[in-house]
CSV table of C-alpha atoms in Angstrom, one decimal:
chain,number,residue,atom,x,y,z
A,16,UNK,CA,-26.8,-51.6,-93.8
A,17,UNK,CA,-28.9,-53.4,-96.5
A,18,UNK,CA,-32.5,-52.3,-97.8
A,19,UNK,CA,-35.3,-54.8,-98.0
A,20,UNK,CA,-37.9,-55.2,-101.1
A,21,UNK,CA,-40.3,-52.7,-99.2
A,22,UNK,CA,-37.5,-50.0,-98.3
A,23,UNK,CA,-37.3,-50.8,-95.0
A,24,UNK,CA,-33.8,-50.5,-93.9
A,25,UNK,CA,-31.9,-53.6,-92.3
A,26,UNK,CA,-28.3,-53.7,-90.3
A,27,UNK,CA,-26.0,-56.4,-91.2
A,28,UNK,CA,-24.5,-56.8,-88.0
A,29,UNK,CA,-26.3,-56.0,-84.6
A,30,UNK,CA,-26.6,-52.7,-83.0
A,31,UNK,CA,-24.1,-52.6,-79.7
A,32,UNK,CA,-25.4,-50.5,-77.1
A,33,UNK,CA,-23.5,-50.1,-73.6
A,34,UNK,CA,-26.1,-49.0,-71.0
A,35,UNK,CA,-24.9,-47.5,-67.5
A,36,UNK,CA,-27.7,-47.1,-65.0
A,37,UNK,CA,-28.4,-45.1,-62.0
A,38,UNK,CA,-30.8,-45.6,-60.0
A,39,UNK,CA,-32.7,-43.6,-57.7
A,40,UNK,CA,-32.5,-43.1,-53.6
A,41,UNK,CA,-32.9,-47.5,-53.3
A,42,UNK,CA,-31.7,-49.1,-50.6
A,43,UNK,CA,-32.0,-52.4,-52.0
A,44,UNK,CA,-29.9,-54.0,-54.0
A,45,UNK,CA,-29.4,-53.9,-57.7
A,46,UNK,CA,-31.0,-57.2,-58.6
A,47,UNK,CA,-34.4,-55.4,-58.2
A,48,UNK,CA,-33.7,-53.7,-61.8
A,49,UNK,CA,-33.0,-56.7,-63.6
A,50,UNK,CA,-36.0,-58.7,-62.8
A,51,UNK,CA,-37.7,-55.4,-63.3
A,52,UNK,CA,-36.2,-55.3,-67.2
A,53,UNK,CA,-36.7,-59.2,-67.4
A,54,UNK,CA,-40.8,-59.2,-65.9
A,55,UNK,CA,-41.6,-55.7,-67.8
A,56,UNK,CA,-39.9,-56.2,-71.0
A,57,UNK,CA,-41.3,-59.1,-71.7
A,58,UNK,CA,-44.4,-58.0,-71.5
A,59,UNK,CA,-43.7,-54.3,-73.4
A,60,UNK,CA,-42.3,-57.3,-76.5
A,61,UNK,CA,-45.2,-59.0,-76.3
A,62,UNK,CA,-47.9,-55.9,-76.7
A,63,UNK,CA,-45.2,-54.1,-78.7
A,64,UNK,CA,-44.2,-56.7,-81.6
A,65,UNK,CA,-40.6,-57.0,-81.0
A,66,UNK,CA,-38.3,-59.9,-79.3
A,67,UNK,CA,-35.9,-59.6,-76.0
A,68,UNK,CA,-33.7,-62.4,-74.9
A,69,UNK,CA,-31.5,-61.6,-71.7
A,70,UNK,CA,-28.5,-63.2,-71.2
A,71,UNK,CA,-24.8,-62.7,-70.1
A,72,UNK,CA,-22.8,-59.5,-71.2
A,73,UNK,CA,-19.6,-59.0,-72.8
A,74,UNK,CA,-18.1,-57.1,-70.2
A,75,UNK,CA,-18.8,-58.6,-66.6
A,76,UNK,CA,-17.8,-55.6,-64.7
A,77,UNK,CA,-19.8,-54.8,-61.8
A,78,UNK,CA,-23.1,-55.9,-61.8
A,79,UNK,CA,-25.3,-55.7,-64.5
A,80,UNK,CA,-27.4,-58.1,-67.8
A,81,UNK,CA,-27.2,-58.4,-71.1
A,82,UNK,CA,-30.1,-58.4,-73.5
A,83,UNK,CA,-30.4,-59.1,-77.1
A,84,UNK,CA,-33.0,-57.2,-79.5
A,85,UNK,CA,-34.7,-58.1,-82.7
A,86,UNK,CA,-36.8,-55.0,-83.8
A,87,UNK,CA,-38.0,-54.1,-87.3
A,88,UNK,CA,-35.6,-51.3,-87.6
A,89,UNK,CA,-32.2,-54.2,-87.0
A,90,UNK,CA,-31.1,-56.6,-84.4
A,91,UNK,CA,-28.9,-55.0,-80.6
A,92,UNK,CA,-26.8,-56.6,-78.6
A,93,UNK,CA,-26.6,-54.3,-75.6
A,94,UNK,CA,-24.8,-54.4,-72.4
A,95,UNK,CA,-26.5,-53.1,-68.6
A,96,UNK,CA,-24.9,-51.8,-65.9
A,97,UNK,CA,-26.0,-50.7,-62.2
A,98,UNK,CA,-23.5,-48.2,-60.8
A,99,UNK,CA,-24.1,-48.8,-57.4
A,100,UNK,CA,-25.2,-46.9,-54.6
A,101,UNK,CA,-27.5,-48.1,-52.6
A,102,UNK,CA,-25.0,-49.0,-49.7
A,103,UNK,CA,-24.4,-44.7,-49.4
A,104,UNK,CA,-28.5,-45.0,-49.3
A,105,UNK,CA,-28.2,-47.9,-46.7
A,106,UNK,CA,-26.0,-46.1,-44.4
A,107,UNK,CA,-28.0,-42.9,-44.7
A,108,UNK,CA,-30.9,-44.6,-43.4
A,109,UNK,CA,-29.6,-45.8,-40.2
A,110,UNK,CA,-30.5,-43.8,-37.5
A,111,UNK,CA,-32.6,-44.5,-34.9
A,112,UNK,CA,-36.0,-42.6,-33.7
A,113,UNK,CA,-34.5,-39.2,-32.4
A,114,UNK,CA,-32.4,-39.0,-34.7
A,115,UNK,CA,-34.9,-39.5,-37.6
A,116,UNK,CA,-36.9,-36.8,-35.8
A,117,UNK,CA,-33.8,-34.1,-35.9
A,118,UNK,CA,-33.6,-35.1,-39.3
A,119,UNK,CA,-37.0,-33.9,-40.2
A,120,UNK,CA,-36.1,-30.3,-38.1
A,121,UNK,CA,-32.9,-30.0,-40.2
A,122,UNK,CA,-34.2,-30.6,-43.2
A,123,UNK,CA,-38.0,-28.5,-43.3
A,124,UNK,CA,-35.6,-25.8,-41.9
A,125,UNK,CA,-33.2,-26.0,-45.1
A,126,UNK,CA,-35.9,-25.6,-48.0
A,127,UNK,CA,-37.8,-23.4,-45.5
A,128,UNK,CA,-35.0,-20.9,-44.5
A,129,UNK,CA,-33.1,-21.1,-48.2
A,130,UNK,CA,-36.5,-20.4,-50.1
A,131,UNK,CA,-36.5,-24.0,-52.1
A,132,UNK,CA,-39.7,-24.5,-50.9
A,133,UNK,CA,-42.2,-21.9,-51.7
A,134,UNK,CA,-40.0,-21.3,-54.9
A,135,UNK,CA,-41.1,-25.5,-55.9
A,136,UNK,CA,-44.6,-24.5,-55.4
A,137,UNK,CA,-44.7,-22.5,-58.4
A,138,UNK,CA,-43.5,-25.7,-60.3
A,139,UNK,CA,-45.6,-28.9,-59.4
A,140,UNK,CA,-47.4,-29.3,-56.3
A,141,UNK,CA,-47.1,-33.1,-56.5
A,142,UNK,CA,-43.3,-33.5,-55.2
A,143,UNK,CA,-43.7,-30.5,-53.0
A,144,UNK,CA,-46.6,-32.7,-51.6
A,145,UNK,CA,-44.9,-35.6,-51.3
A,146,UNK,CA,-41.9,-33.4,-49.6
A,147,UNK,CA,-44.7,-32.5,-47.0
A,148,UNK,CA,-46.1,-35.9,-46.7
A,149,UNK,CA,-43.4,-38.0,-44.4
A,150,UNK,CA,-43.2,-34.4,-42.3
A,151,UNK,CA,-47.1,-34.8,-41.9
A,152,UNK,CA,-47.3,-38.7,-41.4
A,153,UNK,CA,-43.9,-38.5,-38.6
A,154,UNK,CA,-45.5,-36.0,-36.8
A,155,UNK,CA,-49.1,-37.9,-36.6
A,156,UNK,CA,-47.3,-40.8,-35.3
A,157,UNK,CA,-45.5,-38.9,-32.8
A,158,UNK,CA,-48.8,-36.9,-31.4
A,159,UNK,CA,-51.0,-40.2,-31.7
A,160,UNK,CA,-47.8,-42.2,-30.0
A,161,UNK,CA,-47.9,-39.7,-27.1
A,162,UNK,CA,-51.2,-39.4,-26.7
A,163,UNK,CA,-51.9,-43.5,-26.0
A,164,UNK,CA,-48.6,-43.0,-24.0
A,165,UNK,CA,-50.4,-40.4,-21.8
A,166,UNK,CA,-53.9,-42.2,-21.5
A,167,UNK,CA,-52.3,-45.4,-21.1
A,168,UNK,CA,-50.1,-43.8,-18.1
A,169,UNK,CA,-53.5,-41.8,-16.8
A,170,UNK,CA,-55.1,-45.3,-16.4
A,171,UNK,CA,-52.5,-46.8,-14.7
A,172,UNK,CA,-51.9,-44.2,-12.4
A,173,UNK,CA,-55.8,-43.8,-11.4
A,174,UNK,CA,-56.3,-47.6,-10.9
A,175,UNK,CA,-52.9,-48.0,-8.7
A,176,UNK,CA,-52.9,-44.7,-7.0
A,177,UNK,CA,-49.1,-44.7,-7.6
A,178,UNK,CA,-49.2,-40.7,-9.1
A,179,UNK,CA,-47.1,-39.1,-11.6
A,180,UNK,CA,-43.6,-40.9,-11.0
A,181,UNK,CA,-44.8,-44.1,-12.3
A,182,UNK,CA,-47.1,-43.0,-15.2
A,183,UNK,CA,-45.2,-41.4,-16.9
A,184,UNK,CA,-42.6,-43.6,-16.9
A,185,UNK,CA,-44.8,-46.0,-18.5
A,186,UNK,CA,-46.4,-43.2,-21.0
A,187,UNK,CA,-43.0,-42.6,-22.2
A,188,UNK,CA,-42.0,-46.3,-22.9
A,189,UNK,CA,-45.6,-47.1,-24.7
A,190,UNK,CA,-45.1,-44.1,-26.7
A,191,UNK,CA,-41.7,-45.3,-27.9
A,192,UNK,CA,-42.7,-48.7,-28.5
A,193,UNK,CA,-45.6,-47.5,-30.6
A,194,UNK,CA,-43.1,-45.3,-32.5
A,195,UNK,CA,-40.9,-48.3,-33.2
A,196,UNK,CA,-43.6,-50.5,-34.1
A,197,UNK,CA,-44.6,-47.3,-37.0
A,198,UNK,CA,-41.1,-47.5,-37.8
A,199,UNK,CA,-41.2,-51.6,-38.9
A,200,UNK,CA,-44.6,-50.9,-40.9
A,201,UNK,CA,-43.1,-48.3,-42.6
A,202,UNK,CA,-43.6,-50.9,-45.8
A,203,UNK,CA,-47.6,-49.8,-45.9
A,204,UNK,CA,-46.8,-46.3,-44.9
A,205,UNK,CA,-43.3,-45.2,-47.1
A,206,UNK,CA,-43.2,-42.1,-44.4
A,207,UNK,CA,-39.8,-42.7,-42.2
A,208,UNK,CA,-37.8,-44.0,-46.0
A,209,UNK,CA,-39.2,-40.3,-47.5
A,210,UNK,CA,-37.9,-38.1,-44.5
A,211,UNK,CA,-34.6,-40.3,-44.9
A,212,UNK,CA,-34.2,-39.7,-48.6
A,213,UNK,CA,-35.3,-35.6,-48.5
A,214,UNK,CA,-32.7,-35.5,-46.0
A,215,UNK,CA,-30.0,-37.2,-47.5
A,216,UNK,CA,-30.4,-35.0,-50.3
A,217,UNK,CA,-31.2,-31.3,-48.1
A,218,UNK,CA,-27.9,-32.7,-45.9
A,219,UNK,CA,-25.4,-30.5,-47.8
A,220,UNK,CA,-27.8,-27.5,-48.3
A,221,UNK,CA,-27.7,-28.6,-51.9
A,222,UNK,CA,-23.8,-29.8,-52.1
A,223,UNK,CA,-22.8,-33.8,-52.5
A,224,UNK,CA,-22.8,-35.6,-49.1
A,225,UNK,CA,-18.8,-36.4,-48.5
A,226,UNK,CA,-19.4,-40.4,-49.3
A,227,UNK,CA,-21.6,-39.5,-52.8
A,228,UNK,CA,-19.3,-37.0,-54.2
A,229,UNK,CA,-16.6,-39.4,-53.6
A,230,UNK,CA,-19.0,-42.3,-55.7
A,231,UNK,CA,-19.6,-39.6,-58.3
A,232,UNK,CA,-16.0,-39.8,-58.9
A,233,UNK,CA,-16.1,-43.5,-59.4
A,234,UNK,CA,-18.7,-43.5,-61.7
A,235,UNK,CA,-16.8,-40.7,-64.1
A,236,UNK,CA,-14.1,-42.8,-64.1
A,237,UNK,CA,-16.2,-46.0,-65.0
A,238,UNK,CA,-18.1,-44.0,-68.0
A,239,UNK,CA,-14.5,-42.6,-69.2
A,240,UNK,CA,-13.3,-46.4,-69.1
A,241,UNK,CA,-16.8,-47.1,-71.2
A,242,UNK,CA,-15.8,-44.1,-73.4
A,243,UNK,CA,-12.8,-45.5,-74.8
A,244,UNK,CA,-14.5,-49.0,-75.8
A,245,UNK,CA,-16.1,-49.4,-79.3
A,246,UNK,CA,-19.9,-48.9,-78.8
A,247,UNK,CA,-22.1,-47.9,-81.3
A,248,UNK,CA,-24.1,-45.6,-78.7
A,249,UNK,CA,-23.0,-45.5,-74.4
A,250,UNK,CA,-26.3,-44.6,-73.0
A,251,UNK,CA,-26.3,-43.0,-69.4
A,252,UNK,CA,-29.8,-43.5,-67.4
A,253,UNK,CA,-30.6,-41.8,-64.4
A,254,UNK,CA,-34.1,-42.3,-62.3
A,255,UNK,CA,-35.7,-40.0,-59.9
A,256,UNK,CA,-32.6,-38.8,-57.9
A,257,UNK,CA,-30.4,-41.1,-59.8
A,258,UNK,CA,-30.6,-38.2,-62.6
A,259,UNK,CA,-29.0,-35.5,-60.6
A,260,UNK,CA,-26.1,-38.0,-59.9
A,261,UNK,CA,-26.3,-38.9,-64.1
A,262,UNK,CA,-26.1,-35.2,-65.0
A,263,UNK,CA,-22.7,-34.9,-62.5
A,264,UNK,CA,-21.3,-38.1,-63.1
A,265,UNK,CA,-22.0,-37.0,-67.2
A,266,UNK,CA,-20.4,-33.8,-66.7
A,267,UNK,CA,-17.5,-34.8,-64.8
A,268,UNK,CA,-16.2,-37.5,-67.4
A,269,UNK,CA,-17.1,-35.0,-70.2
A,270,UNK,CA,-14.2,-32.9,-69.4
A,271,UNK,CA,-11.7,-35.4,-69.9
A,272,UNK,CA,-13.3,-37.6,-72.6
A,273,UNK,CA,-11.7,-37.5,-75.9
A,274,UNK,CA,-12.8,-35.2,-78.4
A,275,UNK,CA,-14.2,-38.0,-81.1
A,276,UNK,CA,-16.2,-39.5,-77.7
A,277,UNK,CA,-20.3,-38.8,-77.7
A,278,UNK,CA,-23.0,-39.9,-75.2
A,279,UNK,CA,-26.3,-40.4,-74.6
A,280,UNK,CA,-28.5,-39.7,-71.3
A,281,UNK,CA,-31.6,-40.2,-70.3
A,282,UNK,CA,-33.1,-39.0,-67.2
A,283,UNK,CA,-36.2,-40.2,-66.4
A,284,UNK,CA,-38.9,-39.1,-63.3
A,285,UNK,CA,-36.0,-36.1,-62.3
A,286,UNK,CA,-36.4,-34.4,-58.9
A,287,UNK,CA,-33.7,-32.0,-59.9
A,288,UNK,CA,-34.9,-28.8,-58.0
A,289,UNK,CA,-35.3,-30.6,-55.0
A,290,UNK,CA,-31.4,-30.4,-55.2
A,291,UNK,CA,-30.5,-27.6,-57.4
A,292,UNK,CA,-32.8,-25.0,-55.5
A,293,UNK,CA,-30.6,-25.2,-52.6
A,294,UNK,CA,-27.7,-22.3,-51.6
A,295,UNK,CA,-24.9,-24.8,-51.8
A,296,UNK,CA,-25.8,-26.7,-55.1
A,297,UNK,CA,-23.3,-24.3,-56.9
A,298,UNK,CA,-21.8,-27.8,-58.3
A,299,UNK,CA,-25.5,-29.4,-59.4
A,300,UNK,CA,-26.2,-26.0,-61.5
A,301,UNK,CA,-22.8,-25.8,-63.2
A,302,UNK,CA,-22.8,-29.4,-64.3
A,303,UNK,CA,-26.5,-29.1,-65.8
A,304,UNK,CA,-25.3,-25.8,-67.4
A,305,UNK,CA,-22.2,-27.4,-69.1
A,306,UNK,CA,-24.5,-30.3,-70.3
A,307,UNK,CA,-26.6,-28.0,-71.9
A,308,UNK,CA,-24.4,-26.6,-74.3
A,309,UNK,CA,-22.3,-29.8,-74.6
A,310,UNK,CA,-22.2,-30.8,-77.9
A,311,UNK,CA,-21.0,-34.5,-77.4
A,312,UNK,CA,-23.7,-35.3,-75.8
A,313,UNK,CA,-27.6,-35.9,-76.6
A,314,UNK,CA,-29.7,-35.2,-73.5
A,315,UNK,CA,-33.4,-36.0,-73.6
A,316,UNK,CA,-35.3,-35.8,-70.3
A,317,UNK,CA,-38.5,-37.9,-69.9
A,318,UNK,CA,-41.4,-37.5,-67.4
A,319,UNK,CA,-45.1,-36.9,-66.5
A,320,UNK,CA,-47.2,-35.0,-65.0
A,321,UNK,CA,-49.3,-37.7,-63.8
A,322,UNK,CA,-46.2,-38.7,-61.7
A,323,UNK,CA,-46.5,-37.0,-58.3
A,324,UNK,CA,-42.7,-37.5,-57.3
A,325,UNK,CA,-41.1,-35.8,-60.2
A,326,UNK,CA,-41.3,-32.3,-61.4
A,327,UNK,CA,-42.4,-32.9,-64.7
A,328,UNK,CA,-41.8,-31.6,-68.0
A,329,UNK,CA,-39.9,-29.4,-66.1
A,330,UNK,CA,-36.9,-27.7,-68.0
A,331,UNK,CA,-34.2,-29.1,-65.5
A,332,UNK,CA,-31.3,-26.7,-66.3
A,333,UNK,CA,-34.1,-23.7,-67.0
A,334,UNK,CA,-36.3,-24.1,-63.6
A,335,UNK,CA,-32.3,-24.0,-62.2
A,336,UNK,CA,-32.0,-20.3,-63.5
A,337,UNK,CA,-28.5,-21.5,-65.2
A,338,UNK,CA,-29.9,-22.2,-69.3
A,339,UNK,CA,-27.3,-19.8,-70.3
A,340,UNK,CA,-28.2,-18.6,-74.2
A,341,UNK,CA,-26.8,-21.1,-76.7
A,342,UNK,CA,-28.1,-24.0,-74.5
A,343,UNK,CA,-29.9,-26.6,-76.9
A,344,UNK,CA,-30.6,-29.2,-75.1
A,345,UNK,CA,-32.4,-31.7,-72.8
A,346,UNK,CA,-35.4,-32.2,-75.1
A,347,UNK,CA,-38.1,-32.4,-72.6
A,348,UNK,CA,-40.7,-35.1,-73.1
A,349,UNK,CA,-43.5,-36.2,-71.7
A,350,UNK,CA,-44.3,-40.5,-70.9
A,351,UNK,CA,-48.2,-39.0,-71.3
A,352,UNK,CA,-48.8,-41.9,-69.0
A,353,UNK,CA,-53.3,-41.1,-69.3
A,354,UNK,CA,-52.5,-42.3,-72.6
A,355,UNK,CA,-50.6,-44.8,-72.8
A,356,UNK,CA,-51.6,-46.6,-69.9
A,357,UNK,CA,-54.9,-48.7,-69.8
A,358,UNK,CA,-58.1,-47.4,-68.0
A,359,UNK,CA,-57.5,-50.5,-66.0
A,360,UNK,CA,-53.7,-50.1,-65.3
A,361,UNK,CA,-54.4,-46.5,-64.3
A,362,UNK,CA,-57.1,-48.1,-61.9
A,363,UNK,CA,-54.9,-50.7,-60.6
A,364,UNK,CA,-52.1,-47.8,-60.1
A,365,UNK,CA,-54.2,-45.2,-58.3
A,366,UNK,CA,-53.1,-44.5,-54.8
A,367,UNK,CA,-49.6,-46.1,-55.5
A,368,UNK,CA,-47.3,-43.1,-56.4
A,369,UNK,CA,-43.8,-44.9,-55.9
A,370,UNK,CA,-45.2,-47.4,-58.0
A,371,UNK,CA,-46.4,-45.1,-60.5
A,372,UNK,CA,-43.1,-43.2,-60.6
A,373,UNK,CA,-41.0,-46.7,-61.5
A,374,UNK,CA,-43.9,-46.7,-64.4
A,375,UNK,CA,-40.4,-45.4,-66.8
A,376,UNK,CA,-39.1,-49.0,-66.1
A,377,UNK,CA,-41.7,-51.1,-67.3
A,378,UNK,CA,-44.2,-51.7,-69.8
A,379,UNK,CA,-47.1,-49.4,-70.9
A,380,UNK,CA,-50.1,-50.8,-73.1
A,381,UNK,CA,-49.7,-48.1,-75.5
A,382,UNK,CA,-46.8,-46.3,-75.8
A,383,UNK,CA,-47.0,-42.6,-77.1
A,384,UNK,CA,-43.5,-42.4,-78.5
A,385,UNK,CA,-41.5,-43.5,-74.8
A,386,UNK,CA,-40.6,-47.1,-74.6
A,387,UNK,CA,-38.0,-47.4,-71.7
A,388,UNK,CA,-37.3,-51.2,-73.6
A,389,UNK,CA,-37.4,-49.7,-77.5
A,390,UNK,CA,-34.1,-47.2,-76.3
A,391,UNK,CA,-32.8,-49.3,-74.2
A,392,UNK,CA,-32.6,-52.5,-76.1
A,393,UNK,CA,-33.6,-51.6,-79.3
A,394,UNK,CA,-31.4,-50.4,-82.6
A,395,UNK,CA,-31.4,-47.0,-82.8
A,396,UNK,CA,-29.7,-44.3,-80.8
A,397,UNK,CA,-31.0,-41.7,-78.5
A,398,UNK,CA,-30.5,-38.6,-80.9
A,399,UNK,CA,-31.7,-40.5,-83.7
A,400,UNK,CA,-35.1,-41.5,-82.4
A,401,UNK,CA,-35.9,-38.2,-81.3
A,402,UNK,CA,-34.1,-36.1,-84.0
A,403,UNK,CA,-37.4,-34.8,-85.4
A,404,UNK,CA,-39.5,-34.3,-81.8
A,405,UNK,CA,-39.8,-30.9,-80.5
A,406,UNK,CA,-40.7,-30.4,-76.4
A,407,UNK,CA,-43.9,-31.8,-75.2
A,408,UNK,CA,-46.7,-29.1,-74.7
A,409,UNK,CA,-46.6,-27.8,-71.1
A,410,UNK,CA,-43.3,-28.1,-70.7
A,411,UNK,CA,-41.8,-25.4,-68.0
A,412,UNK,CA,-38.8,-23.1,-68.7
A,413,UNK,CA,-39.3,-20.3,-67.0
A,414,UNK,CA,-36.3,-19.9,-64.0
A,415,UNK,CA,-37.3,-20.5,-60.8
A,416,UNK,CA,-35.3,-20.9,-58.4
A,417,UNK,CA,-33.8,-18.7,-55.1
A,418,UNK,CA,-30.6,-19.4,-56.0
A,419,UNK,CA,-28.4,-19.7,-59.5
A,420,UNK,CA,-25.2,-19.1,-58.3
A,421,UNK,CA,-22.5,-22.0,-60.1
């Protein structure tokens, strides 16, 4: 590393970052994220003051970018990649009307019966809301289905005098028909995709579906291939429910990783009680207690309260009832995005809570000490950027949950 006149330190050789991403409950397919990076950091350069130029990686395996950085702390080179699960997500969304129906039962009966859900309450109201919300929305459909079913069938059966045997025959099938046509717009509405993704992750009671835990596997083998490459920092990212699978996948290839090996993770927007406040989640709370004590890795968990899908500033492994003494980590942090977001972005954004909780992924007109494309592209690593930040103010640490069994 060489000085400049002003002091300013300079690297002589670019910083090389490997980056493995997970993204949230997404069924579609990874390509999303890397128009994402190219539209949004673009734009974060431009109000920021630095320069990106994506590009192929080094290492082509699975699917993924590369990105070059010039910064005024050095010049990266830094490899992305998607671990991939949006064909588990795919899968988990197939079922047809009834079945998405049961699904809902299953599931309010879960966080119900096991206490997850009054226990949230006491956290954020936001997720629990939005827990609510597709439970709310399925059941209007159904009753406003029905009831167009049943006048449609009254009107037919007063005008041909045919009686009951051939109305409701008719109700029934305009009532379904409605409920399918509900299902297609589901694009304006985001109800049937919620039910499907609190369900996926109540399935277990709190325990890795078969086909995930399986995936989870895969990915800690990936990471402990990454962890025997020459990187100057391997940086795991985790989104929304893609950071309970980062803090498992972390853990798993932590206990075989050499000793000489460190890590970075970032979990961004996490929805970890949601999980971790469930009976059978025993695996969830042992791997975020293991992380917090780890030593070879540097955990700092980002979010905001003006997200209404994520807990945040939400002590993760504390909320869990599992922060066992000598923990020292994640650093909890807050994206303050009434800050550093516009008057007019936060205009343009009202109403649209998935789109405010992708807001980690893209560019923010003033960034209060979070830049997704700074970390991720840029030359420093994780610990070092924050090595002199304490928790944000609000942050919550008080255990919460019904159940802390590991």
């Amino acid at each position: 590393m060489l000085r400049l006149p002003n002091g300013q330190a300079f690297m002589t050789r670019p910083f090389r970052r490997r980056i493995l991403y997970i993204p949230g409950y997404d069924p579609l397919p990874p390509r999303r994220y890397r128009e994402t990076f190219r539209s949004e950091g673009a734009t974060q350069a431009m109000l920021s003051g630095y320069r990106l130029q994506m590009g192929p990686r080094g290492d082509a395996t699975g699917f993924g970018w590369g990105v070059r950085g010039d910064f005024p702390e050095g010049r990266s080179e830094c490899d992305f990649e998607v671990l991939v699960w949006s064909d588990i997500v795919q899968g988990s969304m197939g079922h047809g009307i009834l079945a998405t129906y049961g699904q809902m039962l299953r599931t309010a009966a879960i966080y119900l019966g096991s206490g997850a859900l009054w226990r949230m309450t006491r956290l954020r109201r936001g997720p629990v809301l939005a827990a609510l919300y597709p439970v709310a929305v399925l059941l209007a459909q159904l009753l406003l289905a029905l009831a167009l079913g049943g006048i449609a069938g009254g009107l037919l059966a007063s005008l041909t005098g045919l009686g009951l045997w051939v109305s409701l025959p008719v109700a029934g099938v305009l009532a379904w028909a409605l409920l399918r046509l509900f299902r297609r717009a589901d694009s304006r509405f985001m109800a049937w995709y919620l039910m499907h993704d609190f369900a996926f992750i109540a399935s277990g009671a709190g325990a890795w579906p078969p086909a995930l835990d399986r995936r989870l596997d895969q990915f800690a083998a990936r990471l402990g291939q990454v962890l025997r490459q020459d990187w100057d920092e391997i940086l795991v990212v985790g989104h929304s429910t893609g950071a309970c699978l980062a803090v498992s996948a972390v853990a798993r290839a932590m206990k075989d990783a050499p000793k000489d090996a460190r890590l970075s993770l970032l979990t961004l927007g996490q929805v970890v009680p949601m999980m971790s406040f469930l009976p059978r989640a025993r695996g969830l709370r042992r791997d975020l207690r293991s992380l917090s004590i780890n030593r070879q890795v540097d955990w700092v968990d980002v979010s905001a309260p003006g997200d209404p899908c994520c807990f945040g500033l939400c002590d993760p492994v504390a909320v869990s009832g599992v922060r066992p003494p000598q923990a020292h980590q994640p650093l909890i942090l807050s994206a303050a995005f009434s800050r550093s977001l516009s008057r007019a972005r936060l205009q343009a954004l009202r109403g649209r809570w998935l789109r405010i909780h992708f807001q980690y992924l893209c560019a923010f007109d003033r960034p209060q000490g979070y830049d997704y494309f700074a970390i991720t592209a840029g030359p420093l690593p994780l610990a070092r950027r924050y090595r002199d930040r304490s928790h944000s103010p609000g942050r919550i640490d008080r255990p919460v949950s019904p159940w802390t069994t590991t």
